[in-house]
Tab-separated table of C-alpha atoms and ligand atoms in Angstrom:
chain	number	residue	atom	x	y	z
A	1485	UNK	CA	-60.374	23.497	-31.992
A	1486	UNK	CA	-58.881	26.841	-32.173
A	1487	UNK	CA	-58.915	29.623	-34.564
A	1488	UNK	CA	-57.524	32.924	-35.425
A	1489	UNK	CA	-60.060	35.548	-36.199
A	1490	UNK	CA	-58.577	38.879	-37.715
A	1491	UNK	CA	-61.241	42.094	-38.319
A	1492	UNK	CA	-60.154	44.754	-41.101
A	1493	UNK	CA	-56.940	46.197	-41.740
A	1494	UNK	CA	-54.507	47.677	-38.571
A	1495	UNK	CA	-50.860	49.949	-38.718
A	1496	UNK	CA	-48.665	47.633	-37.170
A	1497	UNK	CA	-46.880	50.026	-34.168
A	1498	UNK	CA	-44.920	49.404	-30.609
A	1499	UNK	CA	-42.551	47.379	-29.739
A	1500	UNK	CA	-42.442	43.267	-30.585
A	1501	UNK	CA	-39.585	41.320	-27.956
A	1502	UNK	CA	-38.713	37.953	-30.081
A	1503	UNK	CA	-37.972	34.614	-27.972
A	1504	UNK	CA	-35.763	31.997	-28.595
A	1505	UNK	CA	-35.436	30.295	-31.675
A	1506	UNK	CA	-37.575	26.832	-31.962
A	1507	UNK	CA	-35.101	25.258	-34.684
A	1508	UNK	CA	-31.726	26.055	-32.650
A	1509	UNK	CA	-33.570	24.735	-28.835
A	1510	UNK	CA	-35.170	21.544	-30.470
A	1511	UNK	CA	-31.207	20.141	-31.323
A	1512	UNK	CA	-29.698	21.832	-28.421
A	1513	UNK	CA	-33.233	19.553	-26.003
A	1514	UNK	CA	-31.194	16.474	-28.375
A	1515	UNK	CA	-27.391	17.102	-27.647
A	1516	UNK	CA	-28.584	17.224	-23.820
A	1517	UNK	CA	-28.947	13.206	-24.289
A	1518	UNK	CA	-24.827	13.219	-24.783
A	1519	UNK	CA	-24.063	13.163	-21.120
A	1520	UNK	CA	-25.468	12.425	-17.817
A	1521	UNK	CA	-25.307	15.403	-16.133
A	1522	UNK	CA	-27.617	18.198	-16.300
A	1523	UNK	CA	-27.652	20.696	-18.473
A	1524	UNK	CA	-29.853	24.008	-18.445
A	1525	UNK	CA	-31.629	25.893	-21.393
A	1526	UNK	CA	-32.625	29.205	-20.188
A	1527	UNK	CA	-35.578	31.802	-22.302
A	1528	UNK	CA	-36.996	28.189	-23.175
A	1529	UNK	CA	-40.286	29.679	-25.080
A	1530	UNK	CA	-42.463	26.505	-24.233
A	1531	UNK	CA	-44.099	25.963	-27.372
A	1532	UNK	CA	-45.536	23.175	-28.762
A	1533	UNK	CA	-43.024	22.014	-30.490
A	1534	UNK	CA	-40.332	22.422	-27.838
A	1535	UNK	CA	-42.761	20.647	-25.881
A	1536	UNK	CA	-43.338	17.063	-27.999
A	1537	UNK	CA	-39.190	17.036	-28.028
A	1538	UNK	CA	-39.177	17.128	-24.023
A	1539	UNK	CA	-41.599	14.489	-24.468
A	1540	UNK	CA	-39.187	12.450	-26.700
A	1541	UNK	CA	-36.148	12.513	-24.599
A	1542	UNK	CA	-38.351	11.694	-21.445
A	1543	UNK	CA	-39.291	8.801	-23.220
A	1544	UNK	CA	-35.620	7.482	-23.614
A	1545	UNK	CA	-35.235	8.286	-20.005
A	1546	UNK	CA	-33.945	12.068	-19.517
A	1547	UNK	CA	-35.659	13.722	-16.446
A	1548	UNK	CA	-37.185	16.721	-18.122
A	1549	UNK	CA	-38.506	19.711	-16.441
A	1550	UNK	CA	-39.163	22.669	-18.187
A	1551	UNK	CA	-40.365	25.316	-14.974
A	1552	UNK	CA	-43.020	28.337	-14.686
A	1553	UNK	CA	-39.973	30.768	-15.680
A	1554	UNK	CA	-38.712	28.943	-18.367
A	1555	UNK	CA	-35.923	27.119	-17.395
A	1556	UNK	CA	-35.569	23.314	-18.963
A	1557	UNK	CA	-33.529	20.870	-17.029
A	1558	UNK	CA	-33.029	18.197	-18.737
A	1559	UNK	CA	-30.568	15.076	-16.851
A	1560	UNK	CA	-30.181	12.040	-19.097
A	1561	UNK	CA	-28.581	9.812	-15.909
A	1562	UNK	CA	-29.773	6.531	-17.335
A	1563	UNK	CA	-31.444	6.190	-20.902
A	1564	UNK	CA	-33.283	2.970	-20.015
A	1565	UNK	CA	-34.912	2.993	-23.711
A	1566	UNK	CA	-33.157	2.809	-26.992
A	1567	UNK	CA	-37.477	2.607	-28.938
A	1568	UNK	CA	-38.981	5.342	-29.643
A	1569	UNK	CA	-42.487	6.157	-29.950
A	1570	UNK	CA	-43.996	6.253	-33.342
A	1571	UNK	CA	-46.981	8.711	-32.414
A	1572	UNK	CA	-44.047	11.170	-31.215
A	1573	UNK	CA	-41.987	10.965	-34.555
A	1574	UNK	CA	-44.568	11.477	-36.432
A	1575	UNK	CA	-45.490	14.642	-35.202
A	1576	UNK	CA	-42.133	16.487	-35.199
A	1577	UNK	CA	-39.594	15.694	-37.529
A	1578	UNK	CA	-37.304	17.610	-36.272
A	1579	UNK	CA	-37.409	14.121	-33.225
A	1580	UNK	CA	-34.827	12.314	-35.754
A	1581	UNK	CA	-32.009	14.840	-34.228
A	1582	UNK	CA	-32.022	12.321	-31.559
A	1583	UNK	CA	-30.692	9.410	-33.539
A	1584	UNK	CA	-27.433	11.006	-33.917
A	1585	UNK	CA	-26.889	11.510	-30.059
A	1586	UNK	CA	-28.712	8.135	-28.986
A	1587	UNK	CA	-26.125	6.225	-31.824
A	1588	UNK	CA	-22.972	7.893	-29.757
A	1589	UNK	CA	-24.584	7.776	-26.334
A	1590	UNK	CA	-25.467	4.345	-26.241
A	1591	UNK	CA	-24.958	2.928	-29.731
A	1592	UNK	CA	-28.341	1.838	-30.577
A	1593	UNK	CA	-31.340	3.542	-31.813
A	1594	UNK	CA	-35.372	2.235	-33.227
A	1595	UNK	CA	-37.123	5.653	-34.830
A	1596	UNK	CA	-40.063	5.431	-37.505
A	1597	UNK	CA	-39.029	7.242	-39.866
A	1598	UNK	CA	-39.978	11.463	-39.154
A	1599	UNK	CA	-43.158	13.078	-39.643
A	1600	UNK	CA	-43.405	17.433	-39.616
A	1601	UNK	CA	-45.249	19.637	-41.601
A	1602	UNK	CA	-46.116	18.690	-45.015
A	1603	UNK	CA	-44.060	20.135	-46.772
A	1604	UNK	CA	-42.508	18.068	-49.656
A	1605	UNK	CA	-41.222	14.396	-49.009
A	1606	UNK	CA	-38.324	15.602	-46.764
A	1607	UNK	CA	-36.404	12.413	-47.273
A	1608	UNK	CA	-33.209	11.467	-43.993
A	1609	UNK	CA	-31.475	9.899	-46.736
A	1610	UNK	CA	-28.318	12.237	-45.980
A	1611	UNK	CA	-28.757	11.393	-42.154
A	1612	UNK	CA	-28.352	8.114	-42.722
A	1613	UNK	CA	-25.573	8.012	-44.951
A	1614	UNK	CA	-23.138	10.206	-42.655
A	1615	UNK	CA	-24.459	7.405	-39.844
A	1616	UNK	CA	-23.270	4.231	-42.342
A	1617	UNK	CA	-19.821	6.378	-43.045
A	1618	UNK	CA	-19.722	6.696	-39.112
A	1619	UNK	CA	-20.169	2.517	-39.044
A	1620	UNK	CA	-23.059	2.591	-38.050
A	1621	UNK	CA	-25.568	-0.548	-38.702
A	1622	UNK	CA	-28.852	0.810	-40.399
A	1623	UNK	CA	-32.033	-1.417	-41.143
A	1624	UNK	CA	-34.875	-0.176	-42.628
A	1625	UNK	CA	-38.174	-1.115	-42.195
A	1626	UNK	CA	-42.015	-1.423	-41.815
A	1627	UNK	CA	-41.581	2.438	-40.901
A	1628	UNK	CA	-38.880	2.232	-38.769
A	1629	UNK	CA	-35.303	2.619	-38.686
A	1630	UNK	CA	-32.369	0.358	-36.735
A	1631	UNK	CA	-29.275	1.296	-36.168
A	1632	UNK	CA	-26.864	0.073	-34.062
A	1633	UNK	CA	-22.700	0.968	-33.299
A	1634	UNK	CA	-20.676	0.030	-30.719
A	1635	UNK	CA	-17.866	2.950	-31.201
A	1636	UNK	CA	-18.849	5.602	-33.947
A	1637	UNK	CA	-15.029	6.615	-36.405
A	1638	UNK	CA	-15.053	9.780	-37.103
A	1639	UNK	CA	-15.328	10.363	-41.208
A	1640	UNK	CA	-15.442	12.921	-43.475
A	1641	UNK	CA	-18.414	13.219	-44.869
A	1642	UNK	CA	-19.872	15.256	-48.128
A	1643	UNK	CA	-23.149	16.039	-47.712
A	1644	UNK	CA	-25.648	16.404	-51.368
A	1645	UNK	CA	-27.157	19.143	-49.949
A	1646	UNK	CA	-26.177	21.569	-46.465
A	1647	UNK	CA	-28.938	19.961	-45.487
A	1648	UNK	CA	-29.680	22.015	-41.813
A	1649	UNK	CA	-30.412	18.979	-39.691
A	1650	UNK	CA	-28.354	16.016	-41.574
A	1651	UNK	CA	-25.252	18.406	-40.478
A	1652	UNK	CA	-26.681	19.164	-36.511
A	1653	UNK	CA	-27.417	15.153	-36.254
A	1654	UNK	CA	-24.062	14.025	-37.688
A	1655	UNK	CA	-22.012	16.923	-35.410
A	1656	UNK	CA	-24.368	15.263	-32.144
A	1657	UNK	CA	-23.260	12.475	-33.119
A	1658	UNK	CA	-19.159	12.908	-34.010
A	1659	UNK	CA	-18.629	14.207	-30.356
A	1660	UNK	CA	-18.450	11.343	-28.556
A	1661	UNK	CA	-17.163	8.913	-32.159
A	1662	UNK	CA	-13.500	8.048	-32.159
A	1663	UNK	CA	-10.957	10.525	-34.288
A	1664	UNK	CA	-12.149	13.061	-36.239
A	1665	UNK	CA	-15.025	13.570	-38.159
A	1666	UNK	CA	-15.218	15.889	-41.574
A	1667	UNK	CA	-18.443	17.760	-42.824
A	1668	UNK	CA	-18.394	19.050	-46.074
A	1669	UNK	CA	-21.137	20.842	-47.800
A	1670	UNK	CA	-22.077	22.095	-44.331
A	1671	UNK	CA	-25.568	23.841	-44.018
A	1672	UNK	CA	-24.243	27.465	-42.653
A	1673	UNK	CA	-27.494	28.328	-40.825
A	1674	UNK	CA	-27.385	30.641	-37.203
A	1675	UNK	CA	-28.545	27.799	-35.319
A	1676	UNK	CA	-25.415	25.763	-36.304
A	1677	UNK	CA	-22.986	28.038	-34.888
A	1678	UNK	CA	-25.895	27.779	-31.769
A	1679	UNK	CA	-25.446	24.240	-31.305
A	1680	UNK	CA	-21.548	24.071	-31.812
A	1681	UNK	CA	-21.032	26.617	-28.975
A	1682	UNK	CA	-24.136	24.384	-26.691
A	1683	UNK	CA	-21.767	21.078	-27.582
A	1684	UNK	CA	-18.192	23.338	-27.208
A	1685	UNK	CA	-19.244	23.991	-23.743
A	1686	UNK	CA	-19.955	21.046	-22.895
A	1687	UNK	CA	-16.527	19.831	-24.215
A	1688	UNK	CA	-16.719	19.248	-27.396
A	1689	UNK	CA	-14.173	19.554	-29.761
A	1690	UNK	CA	-15.978	21.269	-32.878
A	1691	UNK	CA	-14.057	23.898	-35.223
A	1692	UNK	CA	-15.907	25.619	-38.389
A	1693	UNK	CA	-19.565	25.691	-38.155
A	1694	UNK	CA	-20.939	29.117	-39.721
A	1695	UNK	CA	-18.754	27.450	-42.576
A	1696	UNK	CA	-19.680	24.922	-45.453
A	1697	UNK	CA	-16.162	22.440	-43.896
A	1698	UNK	CA	-16.504	21.742	-39.916
A	1699	UNK	CA	-14.758	19.306	-38.195
A	1700	UNK	CA	-14.999	17.677	-35.128
A	1701	UNK	CA	-12.688	15.798	-33.231
A	1702	UNK	CA	-14.381	13.457	-30.674
A	1703	UNK	CA	-14.030	13.318	-26.934
A	1704	UNK	CA	-14.768	10.463	-24.627
A	1705	UNK	CA	-16.859	12.439	-22.669
A	1706	UNK	CA	-19.351	15.513	-22.079
A	1707	UNK	CA	-20.229	17.582	-19.131
A	1708	UNK	CA	-23.433	19.455	-18.071
A	1709	UNK	CA	-24.438	23.260	-19.243
A	1710	UNK	CA	-26.125	26.057	-19.365
A	1711	UNK	CA	-27.208	27.970	-22.494
A	1712	UNK	CA	-29.501	30.269	-23.939
A	1713	UNK	CA	-30.226	29.637	-27.743
A	1714	UNK	CA	-30.305	31.758	-29.875
A	1715	UNK	CA	-33.458	34.620	-30.912
A	1716	UNK	CA	-35.454	33.087	-34.073
A	1717	UNK	CA	-34.763	34.925	-36.869
A	1718	UNK	CA	-38.000	33.410	-38.641
A	1719	UNK	CA	-40.644	35.426	-35.718
A	1720	UNK	CA	-38.155	38.024	-35.974
A	1721	UNK	CA	-38.611	38.100	-39.856
A	1722	UNK	CA	-42.950	37.257	-39.634
A	1723	UNK	CA	-42.594	40.353	-37.043
A	1724	UNK	CA	-40.837	42.453	-39.797
A	1725	UNK	CA	-42.614	41.574	-43.205
A	1726	UNK	CA	-45.812	42.140	-40.894
A	1727	UNK	CA	-45.163	45.483	-40.078
A	1728	UNK	CA	-43.841	46.057	-43.547
A	1729	UNK	CA	-46.865	44.756	-45.350
A	1730	UNK	CA	-49.718	46.512	-42.951
A	1731	UNK	CA	-47.439	49.850	-43.531
A	1732	UNK	CA	-46.727	50.147	-40.369
A	1733	UNK	CA	-43.660	50.924	-38.016
A	1734	UNK	CA	-42.250	48.076	-35.558
A	1735	UNK	CA	-39.217	47.568	-33.494
A	1736	UNK	CA	-38.206	44.064	-33.349
A	1737	UNK	CA	-36.601	43.578	-30.336
A	1738	UNK	CA	-33.960	41.007	-29.575
A	1739	UNK	CA	-32.770	40.266	-32.482
A	1740	UNK	CA	-29.692	39.170	-34.142
A	1741	UNK	CA	-29.613	41.758	-37.374
A	1742	UNK	CA	-26.855	40.284	-38.957
A	1743	UNK	CA	-29.070	37.044	-38.839
A	1744	UNK	CA	-31.594	39.164	-40.812
A	1745	UNK	CA	-29.857	40.436	-43.549
A	1746	UNK	CA	-31.720	38.533	-46.238
A	1747	UNK	CA	-34.860	39.718	-45.271
A	1748	UNK	CA	-33.909	42.987	-44.253
A	1749	UNK	CA	-31.549	43.408	-48.135
A	1750	UNK	CA	-35.377	42.548	-49.833
A	1751	UNK	CA	-37.475	44.622	-47.282
A	1752	UNK	CA	-35.576	47.221	-48.981
A	1753	UNK	CA	-35.592	46.311	-51.993
A	1754	UNK	CA	-39.544	46.852	-51.871
A	1755	UNK	CA	-39.205	50.070	-50.211
A	1756	UNK	CA	-39.692	49.721	-46.643
A	1757	UNK	CA	-37.094	52.026	-44.455
A	1758	UNK	CA	-35.374	49.518	-42.386
A	1759	UNK	CA	-32.602	50.514	-39.276
A	1760	UNK	CA	-30.149	47.888	-37.122
A	1761	UNK	CA	-29.500	48.623	-33.156
A	1762	UNK	CA	-27.106	45.781	-32.023
A	1763	UNK	CA	-30.004	43.857	-30.757
A	1764	UNK	CA	-33.228	45.410	-32.316
A	1765	UNK	CA	-34.746	46.286	-35.902
A	1766	UNK	CA	-36.804	48.772	-36.323
A	1767	UNK	CA	-39.651	48.448	-39.839
A	1768	UNK	CA	-41.315	51.442	-41.110
A	1769	UNK	CA	-43.231	51.248	-44.685
A	1770	UNK	CA	-45.303	54.665	-45.448
A	1771	UNK	CA	-46.257	54.153	-49.096
A	1772	UNK	CA	-47.377	51.033	-50.799
A	1773	UNK	CA	-44.604	48.011	-51.622
A	1774	UNK	CA	-43.031	47.139	-54.853
A	1775	UNK	CA	-42.902	44.312	-56.125
A	1776	UNK	CA	-39.589	41.925	-55.930
A	1777	UNK	CA	-37.887	38.924	-57.079
A	1778	UNK	CA	-36.914	36.069	-54.867
A	1779	UNK	CA	-35.082	32.703	-54.241
A	1780	UNK	CA	-34.860	31.042	-51.294
A	1781	UNK	CA	-31.427	28.794	-50.661
A	1782	UNK	CA	-29.742	28.048	-47.584
A	1783	UNK	CA	-28.244	30.240	-45.070
A	1784	UNK	CA	-27.480	33.130	-46.121
A	1785	UNK	CA	-28.934	33.298	-48.994
A	1786	UNK	CA	-33.423	34.052	-47.917
A	1787	UNK	CA	-34.974	31.232	-45.752
A	1788	UNK	CA	-37.638	28.711	-46.799
A	1789	UNK	CA	-39.007	29.705	-43.986
A	1790	UNK	CA	-39.701	33.487	-45.125
A	1791	UNK	CA	-41.345	32.205	-48.055
A	1792	UNK	CA	-44.752	31.945	-47.476
A	1793	UNK	CA	-44.849	35.618	-45.041
A	1794	UNK	CA	-43.632	37.587	-47.890
A	1795	UNK	CA	-45.485	35.880	-50.159
A	1796	UNK	CA	-48.720	37.811	-48.054
A	1797	UNK	CA	-46.814	40.826	-48.192
A	1798	UNK	CA	-46.355	40.946	-52.014
A	1799	UNK	CA	-50.062	40.091	-52.957
A	1800	UNK	CA	-50.759	43.492	-51.741
A	1801	UNK	CA	-47.601	45.223	-53.346
A	1802	UNK	CA	-47.830	47.257	-56.112
A	1803	UNK	CA	-46.383	45.697	-59.803
A	1804	UNK	CA	-45.785	41.904	-60.247
A	1805	UNK	CA	-43.492	39.410	-58.285
A	1806	UNK	CA	-42.168	36.335	-58.733
A	1807	UNK	CA	-40.912	33.785	-55.834
A	1808	UNK	CA	-39.297	30.563	-56.192
A	1809	UNK	CA	-39.114	27.793	-54.193
A	1810	UNK	CA	-35.845	26.231	-54.617
A	1811	UNK	CA	-35.321	24.339	-50.967
A	1812	UNK	CA	-38.438	21.891	-50.359
A	1813	UNK	CA	-40.406	20.626	-53.837
A	1814	UNK	CA	-44.387	21.504	-52.119
A	1815	UNK	CA	-44.118	24.593	-49.703
A	1816	UNK	CA	-47.183	25.992	-52.424
A	1817	UNK	CA	-50.070	24.955	-50.276
A	1818	UNK	CA	-50.547	28.404	-48.726
A	1819	UNK	CA	-51.230	29.680	-52.165
A	1820	UNK	CA	-54.725	28.413	-51.945
A	1821	UNK	CA	-55.815	29.858	-49.137
A	1822	UNK	CA	-54.435	33.050	-50.123
A	1823	UNK	CA	-56.312	33.028	-53.627
A	1824	UNK	CA	-59.705	32.911	-50.972
A	1825	UNK	CA	-58.539	36.159	-49.826
A	1826	UNK	CA	-57.995	37.504	-53.259
A	1827	UNK	CA	-54.274	37.169	-54.209
A	1828	UNK	CA	-53.809	37.073	-57.647
A	1829	UNK	CA	-51.102	33.969	-57.797
A	1830	UNK	CA	-49.673	32.094	-60.410
A	1831	UNK	CA	-48.295	28.783	-60.277
A	1832	UNK	CA	-45.455	27.348	-62.840
A	1833	UNK	CA	-43.410	24.904	-61.071
A	1834	UNK	CA	-41.510	25.984	-58.305
A	1835	UNK	CA	-42.430	29.673	-58.914
A	1836	UNK	CA	-45.189	31.500	-58.689
A	1837	UNK	CA	-46.236	35.248	-59.481
A	1838	UNK	CA	-47.388	37.311	-57.555
A	1839	UNK	CA	-49.900	40.383	-59.424
A	1840	UNK	CA	-49.986	42.527	-56.342
A	1841	UNK	CA	-53.894	43.524	-55.304
A	1842	UNK	CA	-54.729	47.058	-53.284
A	1843	UNK	CA	-56.172	45.696	-50.684
A	1844	UNK	CA	-57.479	41.372	-49.641
A	1845	UNK	CA	-60.773	40.309	-48.624
A	1846	UNK	CA	-61.560	38.940	-45.362
A	1847	UNK	CA	-61.869	35.016	-46.191
A	1848	UNK	CA	-62.192	31.377	-43.965
A	1849	UNK	CA	-58.664	30.101	-44.681
A	1850	UNK	CA	-56.825	27.422	-42.976
A	1851	UNK	CA	-53.399	27.144	-42.195
A	1852	UNK	CA	-51.598	24.460	-43.845
A	1853	UNK	CA	-48.251	24.228	-42.028
A	1854	UNK	CA	-46.717	26.447	-39.538
A	1855	UNK	CA	-45.434	29.114	-41.902
A	1856	UNK	CA	-48.385	29.314	-44.299
A	1857	UNK	CA	-49.748	29.921	-41.109
A	1858	UNK	CA	-48.319	33.077	-40.579
A	1859	UNK	CA	-48.522	33.944	-43.754
A	1860	UNK	CA	-52.152	33.995	-43.720
A	1861	UNK	CA	-51.837	36.393	-40.182
A	1862	UNK	CA	-50.278	38.855	-42.178
A	1863	UNK	CA	-52.354	39.224	-45.019
A	1864	UNK	CA	-56.001	39.055	-42.689
A	1865	UNK	CA	-53.918	42.320	-40.962
A	1866	UNK	CA	-53.872	43.429	-44.947
A	1867	UNK	CA	-57.985	42.081	-45.714
A	1868	UNK	CA	-61.081	44.560	-45.684
A	1869	UNK	CA	-63.822	42.630	-42.973
A	1870	UNK	CA	-63.014	39.931	-41.201
A	1871	UNK	CA	-60.132	36.311	-41.828
A	1872	UNK	CA	-60.655	32.718	-39.764
A	1873	UNK	CA	-57.501	30.939	-39.458
A	1874	UNK	CA	-58.906	27.630	-38.811
A	1875	UNK	CA	-56.236	24.625	-37.694
A	1876	UNK	CA	-53.548	26.867	-35.682
A	1877	UNK	CA	-52.151	24.149	-33.715
A	1878	UNK	CA	-49.533	24.375	-36.970
A	1879	UNK	CA	-49.186	28.268	-35.971
A	1880	UNK	CA	-48.972	27.145	-31.904
A	1881	UNK	CA	-45.412	24.143	-32.773
A	1882	UNK	CA	-43.652	27.676	-33.819
A	1883	UNK	CA	-45.047	31.116	-32.382
A	1884	UNK	CA	-45.292	31.527	-29.123
A	1885	UNK	CA	-48.417	33.879	-27.886
A	1886	UNK	CA	-48.557	35.025	-31.813
A	1887	UNK	CA	-51.914	36.676	-30.869
A	1888	UNK	CA	-51.346	38.471	-27.924
A	1889	UNK	CA	-47.837	39.308	-30.023
A	1890	UNK	CA	-49.283	41.017	-32.574
A	1891	UNK	CA	-52.763	42.588	-30.512
A	1892	UNK	CA	-50.103	44.521	-28.530
A	1893	UNK	CA	-48.805	45.955	-31.677
A	1894	UNK	CA	-52.391	46.903	-32.295
A	1895	UNK	CA	-53.934	44.323	-34.508
A	1896	UNK	CA	-57.830	43.241	-34.274
A	1897	UNK	CA	-57.135	39.836	-33.024
A	1898	UNK	CA	-58.232	37.532	-31.248
A	1899	UNK	CA	-58.631	33.384	-30.496
A	1900	UNK	CA	-61.467	31.210	-30.817
A	1901	UNK	CA	-61.277	28.051	-28.519
B	1329	UD1	C1	-34.658	22.955	-41.001
B	1329	UD1	C2	-35.227	23.555	-40.312
B	1329	UD1	C3	-36.673	24.088	-41.321
B	1329	UD1	C4	-36.204	24.606	-42.535
B	1329	UD1	C5	-34.896	23.414	-43.235
B	1329	UD1	C6	-34.435	24.504	-44.307
B	1329	UD1	C7	-35.467	22.577	-38.069
B	1329	UD1	C8	-36.024	21.507	-36.616
B	1329	UD1	N1	-36.302	22.572	-39.613
B	1329	UD1	O1	-35.094	21.105	-41.299
B	1329	UD1	O2	-37.809	24.713	-40.515
B	1329	UD1	O3	-36.962	25.193	-43.178
B	1329	UD1	O4	-34.313	23.276	-41.939
B	1329	UD1	O5	-34.043	25.601	-44.039
B	1329	UD1	O6	-34.307	23.434	-37.832
B	1329	UD1	N2	-32.898	16.844	-47.673
B	1329	UD1	C9	-32.665	15.467	-48.286
B	1329	UD1	N3	-31.997	13.871	-47.485
B	1329	UD1	C10	-32.330	14.755	-46.120
B	1329	UD1	C11	-31.962	15.627	-45.473
B	1329	UD1	C12	-32.906	16.544	-46.666
B	1329	UD1	O7	-32.804	15.260	-49.193
B	1329	UD1	O8	-31.310	13.629	-45.145
B	1329	UD1	C13	-33.543	17.991	-48.196
B	1329	UD1	C14	-34.880	18.230	-47.666
B	1329	UD1	O9	-35.635	16.899	-48.777
B	1329	UD1	C15	-35.138	19.900	-48.509
B	1329	UD1	C16	-34.019	20.240	-47.846
B	1329	UD1	O10	-32.852	18.571	-47.915
B	1329	UD1	O11	-35.631	19.500	-49.544
B	1329	UD1	C17	-33.571	21.250	-46.670
B	1329	UD1	O12	-34.000	19.858	-45.470
B	1329	UD1	P1	-33.078	20.424	-44.489
B	1329	UD1	O13	-31.650	21.389	-44.151
B	1329	UD1	O14	-32.712	18.976	-43.544
B	1329	UD1	O15	-33.799	21.188	-43.182
B	1329	UD1	P2	-34.746	20.461	-42.281
B	1329	UD1	O16	-33.580	20.079	-41.005
B	1329	UD1	O17	-35.527	19.240	-42.401
């Protein structure tokens, strides 16, 4: 199993290019099951999670080619299977996103309860409530869900919480349902808008994506299309935070500045200079960061996926910061690892109180989940001595060539296999 080794503090300098968003590509791959035509996705980052999603749709009968030029072709002309392998679904929660497309296209699916990062219980009740309201017959047992629907029917669905996955799953199912589906209290994340754009190019009739009410009028069939997913706002945010924490000067290129606004706002509050351009953002920090209070919220609030990276930054800020996690109930596993590096953190329920220290010290730590791993890299870049991060496979699920990108900015980081 590989390890990332970081030696001594550095100041990141230079330009980093951001890849396509993992959380946009995964639902788009699932949505390709809605048509028998070929869909072509361009500029796809060959992340581990993307490879899992490719295996999932392939296991159902779709022909999939991930080419060397990062083009992903998916042709689900024949869906031969509606039973998904337990091992694949357990690996990644997002594989559950095939449920909506499968119900809409073939009217049945057997799928195990999903896995993914161990960041709380992460139920799927909102997805299931939506499908039930649309007329699907759902049974649960032995860790599996079986669902069947001859023809889904449009319905008004109010989500108790604006779940990203439930909004996407229901939106995809609704595209081929009979009549109008209205999703209220829908998630407003940019990835929802990207999926809606992809579905619209396939011929779906969707209005309101990016607001809390989405209206989908079902159509008879969808056609193939070509798509480039939006840039990864969390990868961009991670590099923005790393630049700030190391008091560096980095141009984060290939982003949509609007998508990272909550991150930009916090960086400015921390005393960092942030320059926004059309498709890039420059982050320049010359002084020690100021402490800041943060509460994670659904978009356009501060993203939960940036909670651990910003915690690493405030660990070396001047003063005391309070970070409150409201989206997931168990997303503080990185704290024990940060403490091994000399961070001063106390947990009080869903809040972490962080007293900034001048410098962290390198230690052997482990990535407990994807974003926790990214946070440890940032901390390693601010630490005296040697940091060794194990369980790097978590990081590879969502960041492509992270050590190469960091090295190009001057970080002393290597991967040992
Ligand atoms: C997506 C992102 C993930 C991000 C999260 C929140 C993908 C592939 N993953 O995950 O990176 O951290 O959004 O921005 O896009 N919930 C329920 N019942 C449900 C569904 C969700 O109670 O049926 C709860 C979850 O337990 C969690 C909260 O709602 O507490 C948010 O989850 P959700 O928005 O669904 O996140 P994901 O789609 O899993």
